[in-house]
XYZ file of C-alpha atoms in Angstrom:
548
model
C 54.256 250.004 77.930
C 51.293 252.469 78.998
C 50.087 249.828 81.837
C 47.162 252.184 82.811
C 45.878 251.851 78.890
C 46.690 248.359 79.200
C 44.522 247.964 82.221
C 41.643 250.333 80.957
C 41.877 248.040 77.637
C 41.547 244.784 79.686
C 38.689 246.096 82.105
C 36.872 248.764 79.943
C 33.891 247.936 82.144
C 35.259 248.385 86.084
C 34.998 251.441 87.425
C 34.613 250.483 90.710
C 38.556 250.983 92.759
C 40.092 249.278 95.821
C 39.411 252.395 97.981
C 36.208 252.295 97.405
C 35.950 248.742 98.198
C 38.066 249.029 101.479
C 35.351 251.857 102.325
C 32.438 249.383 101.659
C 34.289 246.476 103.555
C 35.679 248.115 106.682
C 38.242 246.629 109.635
C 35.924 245.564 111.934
C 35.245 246.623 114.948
C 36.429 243.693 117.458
C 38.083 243.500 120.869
C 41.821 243.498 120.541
C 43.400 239.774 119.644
C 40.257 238.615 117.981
C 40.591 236.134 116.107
C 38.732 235.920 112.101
C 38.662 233.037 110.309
C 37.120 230.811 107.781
C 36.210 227.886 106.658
C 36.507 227.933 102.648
C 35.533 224.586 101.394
C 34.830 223.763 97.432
C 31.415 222.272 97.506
C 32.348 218.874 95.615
C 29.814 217.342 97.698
C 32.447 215.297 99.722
C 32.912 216.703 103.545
C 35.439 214.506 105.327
C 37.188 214.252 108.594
C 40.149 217.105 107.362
C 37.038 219.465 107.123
C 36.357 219.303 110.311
C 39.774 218.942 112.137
C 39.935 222.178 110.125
C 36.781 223.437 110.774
C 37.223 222.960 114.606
C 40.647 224.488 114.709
C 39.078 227.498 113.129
C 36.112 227.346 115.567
C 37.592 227.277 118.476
C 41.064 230.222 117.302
C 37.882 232.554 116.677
C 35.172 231.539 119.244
C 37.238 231.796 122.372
C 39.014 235.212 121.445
C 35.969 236.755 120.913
C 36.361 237.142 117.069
C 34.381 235.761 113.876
C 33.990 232.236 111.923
C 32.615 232.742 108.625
C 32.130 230.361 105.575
C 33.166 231.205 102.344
C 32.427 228.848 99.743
C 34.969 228.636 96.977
C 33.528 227.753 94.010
C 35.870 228.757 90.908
C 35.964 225.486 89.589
C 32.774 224.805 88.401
C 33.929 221.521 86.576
C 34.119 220.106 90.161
C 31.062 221.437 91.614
C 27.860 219.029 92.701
C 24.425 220.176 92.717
C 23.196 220.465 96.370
C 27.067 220.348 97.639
C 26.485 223.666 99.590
C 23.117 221.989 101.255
C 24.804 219.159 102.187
C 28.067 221.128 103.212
C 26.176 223.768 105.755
C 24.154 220.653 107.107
C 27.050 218.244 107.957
C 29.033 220.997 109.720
C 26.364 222.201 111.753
C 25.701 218.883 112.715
C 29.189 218.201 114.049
C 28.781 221.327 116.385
C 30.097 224.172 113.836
C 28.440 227.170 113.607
C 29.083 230.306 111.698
C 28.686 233.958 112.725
C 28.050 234.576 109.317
C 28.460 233.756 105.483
C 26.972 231.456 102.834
C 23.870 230.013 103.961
C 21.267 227.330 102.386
C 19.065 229.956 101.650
C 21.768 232.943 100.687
C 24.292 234.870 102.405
C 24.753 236.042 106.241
C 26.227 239.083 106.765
C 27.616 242.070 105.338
C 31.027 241.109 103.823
C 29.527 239.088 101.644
C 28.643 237.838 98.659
C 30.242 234.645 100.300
C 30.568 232.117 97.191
C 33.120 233.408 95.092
C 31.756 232.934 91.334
C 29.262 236.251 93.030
C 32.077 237.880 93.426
C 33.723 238.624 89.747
C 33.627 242.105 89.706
C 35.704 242.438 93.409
C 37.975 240.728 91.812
C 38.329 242.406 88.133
C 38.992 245.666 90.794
C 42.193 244.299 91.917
C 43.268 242.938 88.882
C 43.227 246.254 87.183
C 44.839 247.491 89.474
C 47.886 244.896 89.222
C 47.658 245.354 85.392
C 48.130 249.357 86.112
C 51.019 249.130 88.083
C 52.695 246.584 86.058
C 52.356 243.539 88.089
C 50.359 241.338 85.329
C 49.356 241.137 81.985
C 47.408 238.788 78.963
C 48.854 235.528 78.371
C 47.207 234.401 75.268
C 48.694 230.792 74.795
C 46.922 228.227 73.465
C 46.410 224.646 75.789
C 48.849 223.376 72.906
C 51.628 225.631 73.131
C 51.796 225.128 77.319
C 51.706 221.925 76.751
C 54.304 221.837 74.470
C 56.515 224.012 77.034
C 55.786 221.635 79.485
C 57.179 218.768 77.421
C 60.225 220.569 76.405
C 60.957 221.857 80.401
C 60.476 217.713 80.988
C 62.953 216.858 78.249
C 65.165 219.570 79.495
C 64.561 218.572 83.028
C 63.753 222.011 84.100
C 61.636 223.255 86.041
C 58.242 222.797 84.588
C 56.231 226.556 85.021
C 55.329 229.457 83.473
C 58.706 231.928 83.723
C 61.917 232.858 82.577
C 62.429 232.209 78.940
C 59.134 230.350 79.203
C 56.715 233.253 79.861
C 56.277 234.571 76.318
C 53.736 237.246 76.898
C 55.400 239.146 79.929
C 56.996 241.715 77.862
C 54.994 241.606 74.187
C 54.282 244.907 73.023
C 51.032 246.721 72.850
C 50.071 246.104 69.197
C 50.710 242.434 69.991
C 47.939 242.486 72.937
C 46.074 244.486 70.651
C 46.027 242.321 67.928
C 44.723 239.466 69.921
C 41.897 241.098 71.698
C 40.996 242.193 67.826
C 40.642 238.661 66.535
C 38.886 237.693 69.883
C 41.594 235.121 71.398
C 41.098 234.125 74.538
C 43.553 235.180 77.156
C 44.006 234.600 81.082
C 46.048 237.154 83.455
C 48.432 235.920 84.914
C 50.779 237.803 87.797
C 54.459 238.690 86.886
C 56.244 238.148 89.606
C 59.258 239.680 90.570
C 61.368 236.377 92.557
C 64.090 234.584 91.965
C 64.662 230.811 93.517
C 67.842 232.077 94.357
C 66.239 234.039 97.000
C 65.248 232.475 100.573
C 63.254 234.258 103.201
C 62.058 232.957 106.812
C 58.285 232.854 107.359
C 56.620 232.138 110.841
C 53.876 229.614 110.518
C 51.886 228.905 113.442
C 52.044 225.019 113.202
C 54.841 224.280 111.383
C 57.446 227.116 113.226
C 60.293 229.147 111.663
C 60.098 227.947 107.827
C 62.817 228.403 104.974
C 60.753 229.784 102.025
C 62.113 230.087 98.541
C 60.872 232.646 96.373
C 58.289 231.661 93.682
C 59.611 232.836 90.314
C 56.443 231.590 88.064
C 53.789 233.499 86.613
C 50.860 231.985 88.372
C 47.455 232.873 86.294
C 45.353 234.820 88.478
C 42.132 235.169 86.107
C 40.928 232.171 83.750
C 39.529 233.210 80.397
C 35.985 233.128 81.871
C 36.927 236.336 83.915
C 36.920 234.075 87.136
C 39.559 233.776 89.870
C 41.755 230.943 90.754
C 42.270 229.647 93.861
C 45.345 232.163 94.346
C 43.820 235.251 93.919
C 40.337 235.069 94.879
C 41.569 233.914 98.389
C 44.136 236.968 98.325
C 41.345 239.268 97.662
C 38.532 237.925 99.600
C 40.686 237.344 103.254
C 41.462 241.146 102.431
C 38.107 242.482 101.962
C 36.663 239.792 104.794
C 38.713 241.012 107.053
C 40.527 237.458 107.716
C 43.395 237.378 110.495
C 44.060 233.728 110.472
C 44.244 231.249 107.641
C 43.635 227.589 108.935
C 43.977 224.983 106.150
C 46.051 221.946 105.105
C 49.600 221.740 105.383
C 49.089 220.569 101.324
C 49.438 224.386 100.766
C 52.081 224.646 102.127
C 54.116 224.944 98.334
C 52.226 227.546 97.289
C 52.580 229.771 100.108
C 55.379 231.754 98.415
C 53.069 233.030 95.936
C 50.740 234.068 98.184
C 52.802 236.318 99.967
C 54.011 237.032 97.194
C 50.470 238.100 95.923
C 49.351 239.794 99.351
C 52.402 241.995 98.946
C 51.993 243.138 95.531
C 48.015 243.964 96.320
C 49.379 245.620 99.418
C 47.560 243.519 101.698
C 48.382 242.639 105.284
C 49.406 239.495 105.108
C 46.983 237.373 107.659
C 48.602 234.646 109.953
C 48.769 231.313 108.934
C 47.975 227.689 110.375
C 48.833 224.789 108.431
C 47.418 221.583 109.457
C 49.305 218.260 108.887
C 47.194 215.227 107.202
C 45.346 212.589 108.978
C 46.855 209.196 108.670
C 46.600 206.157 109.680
C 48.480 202.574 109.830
C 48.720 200.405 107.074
C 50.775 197.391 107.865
C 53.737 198.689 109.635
C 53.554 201.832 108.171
C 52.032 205.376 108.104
C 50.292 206.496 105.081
C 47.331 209.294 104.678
C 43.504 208.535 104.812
C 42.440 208.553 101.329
C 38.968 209.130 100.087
C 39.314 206.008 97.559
C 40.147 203.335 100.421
C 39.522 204.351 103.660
C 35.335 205.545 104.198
C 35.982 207.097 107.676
C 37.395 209.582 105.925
C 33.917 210.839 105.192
C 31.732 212.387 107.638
C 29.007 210.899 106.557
C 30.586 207.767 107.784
C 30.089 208.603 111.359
C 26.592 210.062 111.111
C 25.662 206.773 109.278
C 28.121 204.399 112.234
C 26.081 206.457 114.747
C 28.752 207.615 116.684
C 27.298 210.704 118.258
C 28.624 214.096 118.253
C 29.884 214.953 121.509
C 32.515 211.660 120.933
C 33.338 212.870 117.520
C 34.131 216.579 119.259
C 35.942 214.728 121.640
C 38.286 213.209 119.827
C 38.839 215.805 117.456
C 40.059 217.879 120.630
C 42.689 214.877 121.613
C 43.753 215.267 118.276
C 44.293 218.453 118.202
C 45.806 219.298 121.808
C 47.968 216.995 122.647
C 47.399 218.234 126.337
C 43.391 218.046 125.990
C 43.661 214.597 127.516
C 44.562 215.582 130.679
C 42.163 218.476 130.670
C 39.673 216.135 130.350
C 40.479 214.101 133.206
C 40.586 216.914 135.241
C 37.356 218.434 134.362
C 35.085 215.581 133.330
C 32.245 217.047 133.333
C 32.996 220.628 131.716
C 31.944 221.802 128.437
C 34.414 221.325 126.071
C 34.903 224.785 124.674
C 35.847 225.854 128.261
C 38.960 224.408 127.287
C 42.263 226.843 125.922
C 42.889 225.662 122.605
C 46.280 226.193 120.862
C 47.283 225.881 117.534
C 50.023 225.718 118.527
C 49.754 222.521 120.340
C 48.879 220.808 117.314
C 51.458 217.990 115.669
C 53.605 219.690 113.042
C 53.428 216.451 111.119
C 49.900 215.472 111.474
C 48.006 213.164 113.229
C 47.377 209.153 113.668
C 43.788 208.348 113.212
C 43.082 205.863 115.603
C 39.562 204.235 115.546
C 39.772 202.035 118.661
C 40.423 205.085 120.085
C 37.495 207.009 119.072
C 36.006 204.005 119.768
C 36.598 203.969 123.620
C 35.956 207.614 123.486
C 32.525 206.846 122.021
C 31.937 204.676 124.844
C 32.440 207.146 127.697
C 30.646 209.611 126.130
C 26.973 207.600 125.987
C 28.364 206.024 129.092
C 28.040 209.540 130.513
C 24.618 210.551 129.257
C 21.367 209.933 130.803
C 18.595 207.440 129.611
C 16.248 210.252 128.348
C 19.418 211.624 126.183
C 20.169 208.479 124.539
C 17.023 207.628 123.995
C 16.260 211.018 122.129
C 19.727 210.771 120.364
C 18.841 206.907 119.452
C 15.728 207.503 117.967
C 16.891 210.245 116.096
C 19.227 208.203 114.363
C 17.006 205.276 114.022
C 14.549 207.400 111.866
C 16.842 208.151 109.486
C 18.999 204.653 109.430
C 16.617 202.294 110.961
C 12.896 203.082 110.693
C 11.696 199.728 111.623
C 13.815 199.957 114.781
C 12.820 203.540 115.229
C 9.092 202.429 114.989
C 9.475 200.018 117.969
C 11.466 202.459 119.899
C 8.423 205.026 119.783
C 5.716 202.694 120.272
C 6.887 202.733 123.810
C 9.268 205.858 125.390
C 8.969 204.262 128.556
C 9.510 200.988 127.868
C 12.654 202.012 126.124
C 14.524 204.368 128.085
C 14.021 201.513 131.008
C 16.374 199.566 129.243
C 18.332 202.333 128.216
C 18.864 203.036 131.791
C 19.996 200.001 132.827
C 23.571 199.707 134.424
C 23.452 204.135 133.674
C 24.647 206.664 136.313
C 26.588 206.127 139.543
C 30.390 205.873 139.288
C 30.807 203.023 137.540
C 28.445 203.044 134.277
C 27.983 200.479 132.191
C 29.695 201.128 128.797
C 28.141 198.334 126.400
C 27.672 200.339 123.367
C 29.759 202.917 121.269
C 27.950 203.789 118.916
C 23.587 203.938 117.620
C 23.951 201.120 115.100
C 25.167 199.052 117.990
C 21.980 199.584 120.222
C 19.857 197.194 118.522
C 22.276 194.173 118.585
C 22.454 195.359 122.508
C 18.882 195.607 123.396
C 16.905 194.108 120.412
C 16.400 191.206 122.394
C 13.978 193.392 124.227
C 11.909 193.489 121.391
C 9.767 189.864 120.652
C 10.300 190.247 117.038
C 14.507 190.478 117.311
C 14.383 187.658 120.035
C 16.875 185.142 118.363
C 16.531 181.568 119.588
C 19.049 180.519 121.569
C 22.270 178.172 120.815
C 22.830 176.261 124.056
C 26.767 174.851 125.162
C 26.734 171.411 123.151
C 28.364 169.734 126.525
C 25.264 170.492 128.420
C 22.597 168.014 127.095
C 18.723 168.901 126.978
C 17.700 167.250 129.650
C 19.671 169.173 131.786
C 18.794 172.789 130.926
C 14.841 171.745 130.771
C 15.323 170.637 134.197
C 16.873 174.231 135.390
C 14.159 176.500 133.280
C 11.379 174.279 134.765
C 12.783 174.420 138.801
C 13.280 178.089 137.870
C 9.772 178.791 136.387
C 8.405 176.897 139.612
C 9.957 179.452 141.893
C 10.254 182.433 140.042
C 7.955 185.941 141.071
C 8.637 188.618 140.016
C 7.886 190.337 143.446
C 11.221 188.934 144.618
C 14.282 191.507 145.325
C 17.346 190.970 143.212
C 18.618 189.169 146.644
C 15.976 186.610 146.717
C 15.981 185.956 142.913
C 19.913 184.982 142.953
C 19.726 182.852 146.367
C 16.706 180.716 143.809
C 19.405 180.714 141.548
C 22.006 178.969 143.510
C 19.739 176.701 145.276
C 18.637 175.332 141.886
C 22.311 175.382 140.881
C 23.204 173.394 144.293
C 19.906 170.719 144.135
C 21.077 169.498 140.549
C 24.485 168.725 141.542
C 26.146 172.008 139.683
C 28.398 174.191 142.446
C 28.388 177.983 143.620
C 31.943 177.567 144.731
C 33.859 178.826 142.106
C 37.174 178.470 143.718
C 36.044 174.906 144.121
C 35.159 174.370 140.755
C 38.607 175.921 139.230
C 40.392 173.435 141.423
C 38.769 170.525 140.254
C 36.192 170.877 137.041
C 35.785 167.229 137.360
C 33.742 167.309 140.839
C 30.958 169.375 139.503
C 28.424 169.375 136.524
C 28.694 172.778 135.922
C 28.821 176.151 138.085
C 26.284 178.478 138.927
C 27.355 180.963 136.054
C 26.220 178.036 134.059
C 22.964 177.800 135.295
C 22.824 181.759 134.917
C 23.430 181.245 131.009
C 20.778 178.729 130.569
C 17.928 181.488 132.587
C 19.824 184.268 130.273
C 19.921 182.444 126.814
C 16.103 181.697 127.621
C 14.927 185.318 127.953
C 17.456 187.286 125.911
C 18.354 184.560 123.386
C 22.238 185.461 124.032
C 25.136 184.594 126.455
C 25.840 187.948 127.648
C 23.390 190.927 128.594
C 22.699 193.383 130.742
C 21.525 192.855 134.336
C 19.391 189.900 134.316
C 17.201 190.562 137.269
C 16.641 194.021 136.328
C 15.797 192.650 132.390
C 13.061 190.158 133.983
C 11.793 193.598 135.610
C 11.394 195.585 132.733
C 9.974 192.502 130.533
C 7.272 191.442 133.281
C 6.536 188.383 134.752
C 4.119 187.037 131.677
C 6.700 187.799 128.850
C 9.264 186.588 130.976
C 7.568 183.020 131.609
C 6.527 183.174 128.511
C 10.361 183.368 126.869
C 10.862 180.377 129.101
C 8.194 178.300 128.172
C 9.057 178.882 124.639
C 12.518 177.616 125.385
C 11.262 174.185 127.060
C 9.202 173.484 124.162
C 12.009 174.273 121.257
C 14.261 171.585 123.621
C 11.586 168.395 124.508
């Protein structure tokens, strides 16, 4: 077989070759130990949590060596593509704190190893694969859907391996006037790689995740073009780390059975074969056991889910990081106030096996994290979310800043925060109350008749002003608590519940539930501040009337 004629028939129209391509994408010029990676998504319009535990590894192996993040968008499969994916791709990750030096963009492409999205990038591709038809290394496969699928069945029935090789691959070695014949009466064909293996053959591969692996050789002739001249998966990514310049490869650990054929592939391109970081699954515990987050039952898979939750993104970050490091934890503790990207990320810290989601835990984190901010910062972080889940809420929060970041600072700063929220959503429910039109009328303790809490809201309305220091205002409280027979001895009280009417917390509850409408809240005194002396009465009143 003349494999040059072969390739020349194939690719009548390439003229471009691979040195001339490695002249228009050159090594670039970084300091030494630089780090360049990617993020290569398919834009099926679904970003979820993997993305970003990807994304972030990626992020942080290139950002703190000094090197390059790109994004590449791999778009082959245009069965699976959305409309808009990229849009809302590029948009999600930049919210969640990624940023690229360079690649696809909303508006086009970023830099100049582009084009980025890989159906632009045909003819690089139709470059290498003449060259691999030249030197032998693949060929035309013209078999119908029909006959594979026939093979398939009879490899099944056989129990065989079920593949394209061996016996099985019935264009490797057809002759020239066979090809010929073919391209004559128009039949489509694919190329597909012939690879040189054997399963019989083991090597050792160093991953950076998963250690010293065993690796059997792949024996199958993997296609490399589909019959609309475009890439899969395989080659494009063979051919586009090449001419990108990629050092590391950070994906899932779900790639990990193909990985023979890669190398295989970077080999027979003669390509340096980049470094590689496979990521173990998210999971999760269902029942008593571990299983993977799945896109069909669990939604925080999505990242959408967290955006919409309104947990912000320094607590998403955060936990990412804890995730990922097993030793970021203690970092943290450490330095709790340093940026995050100050910290020496590993990849090869991270679990071999993958990691346990854990939403309490993000949870808690979530907590610390607005727990940490100041009231200005939440408040601009609140409304933002409020506009676009919210807008009634976000409407009352900008009718009055002020008024707003008041309560928003209540219990904030010193030592000791308060930490009554974890995420936006769970703002309103927290301060609504605030807010006369999400005041909810208050449900009172059944064992404390009408009479009795009347008779504290009036004594309290008659002594009330709101000039009083938080010191004054609690002694009122007690000596109402103490004139209608209730105790402020608490020890008292737990000895003997039957001696008293009630306690002063009691009495507390009644003045709470009045203004807020709830049990629990923050600071009462300081609420009574920020509500005034009229609205505050006026809550009161309100009460007394709802109860006579």
């Amino acid at each position: 077989m003349d494999y040059q004629a072969l390739a020349d028939l194939l690719f009548p129209n390439v003229t471009e070759t691979p040195d001339s391509l490695e002249e228009k994408f050159p090594l670039r010029q970084l300091p030494e130990g630089a780090v360049v990676t990617r993020m290569a998504p398919s834009p099926t319009g679904f970003v979820h949590l993997g993305n970003l535990v990807q994304g972030l590894t990626a992020e942080r192996m290139a950002h703190q060596s000094g090197g390059i993040l790109f994004l590449r968008v791999e778009d082959t499969d245009a069965k699976r593509e959305v409309p808009g994916a990229v849009e809302v791709l590029i948009n999600t990750l930049k919210h969640y704190g990624i940023h690229f030096d360079e690649g696809a963009t909303i508006d086009g492409d970023n830099g100049a190893y582009g084009p980025y999205r890989q159906r632009q990038r045909a003819d690089i591709y139709h470059v290498y694969a003449k060259k691999l038809v030249s030197e032998g290394m693949a060929y035309p496969c013209f078999c119908t859907e029909e006959e594979l699928s026939a093979m398939r069945e009879k490899q099944e029935a056989n129990k065989e391996t079920t593949g394209y090789y061996g016996k099985y691959a019935t264009w490797r070695d057809r002759s020239a006037e066979d090809i010929q014949a073919k391209l004559d009466a128009s039949a489509p064909w694919v190329l597909r790689f012939r690879s040189t293996g054997s399963i019989e053959n083991q090597f050792k591969f160093d991953d950076l995740v998963k250690g010293k692996l065993t690796i059997t050789e792949n024996d199958v002739d993997h296609v490399l073009l589909k019959s609309d001249g475009i890439p899969t998966y395989h080659f494009a990514h063979a051919v586009d780390d090449h001419l990108m310049r990629t050092t590391h490869v950070v994906r899932g650990d779900e790639w990990l059975p193909t990985l023979p054929f890669h190398i295989q592939l970077f080999k027979a391109l003669d390509f340096k074969l980049p470094k590689y970081v496979h990521i173990g699954p998210l999971m999760k515990m269902d029942g008593t056991s571990k299983r993977k987050l799945s896109k069909r039952k669990d939604p925080e898979l999505a990242l959408t889910y967290y955006k919409a939750e309104g947990f912000p993104v320094e607590a998403v970050y955060e936990y990412i990081m804890t995730l990922l490091n097993s030793n970021y934890e203690d970092w943290r503790r450490a330095n709790p106030t340093a940026d995050p990207t100050t910290f020496k990320f590993s990849p090869k810290k991270l679990n071999p096996a993958g990691n346990l989601f854990d939403y309490a835990k993000l949870t808690d984190v979530s907590k610390n994290e607005i727990a940490k901010m100041d009231a200005p910062k939440v408040y601009a972080l609140l409304t933002e979310w409020a506009k676009e889940f919210d807008e009634d809420f976000a409407t009352k929060l900008e009718s009055d800043s002020e008024f707003a970041t008041k309560i928003l600072a209540i219990g904030r700063g010193g030592k000791k925060p308060r930490k009554d929220i974890a995420t936006w959503k769970e703002a309103k429910p927290y301060m609504g109350f605030f807010y006369d039109e999400y005041l909810q009328e208050p449900v009172f303790d059944e064992k404390f008749d009408n009479a009795t809490i009347i008779d504290v809201l009036n004594r309290f309305l008659n002594s009330f002003n709101i000039a009083d220091d938080s010191g004054i205002w609690f002694d009122k409280v007690k000596n109402i608590t103490e004139d209608i027979g209730f105790t402020t001895d608490m020890k008292a009280y737990k000895a003997d519940p039957s001696a008293f009417k009630g306690t002063v917390a009691d009495v507390s509850t009644f003045i709470r539930q009045a203004v807020t409408g709830k049990t629990s809240s923050p600071d009462l005194y300081t609420v009574m501040q920020i509500l005034g002396e009229q609205r505050t009465r006026e809550r009161i009143q309100n009460t007394i009337a709802r109860l006579s």
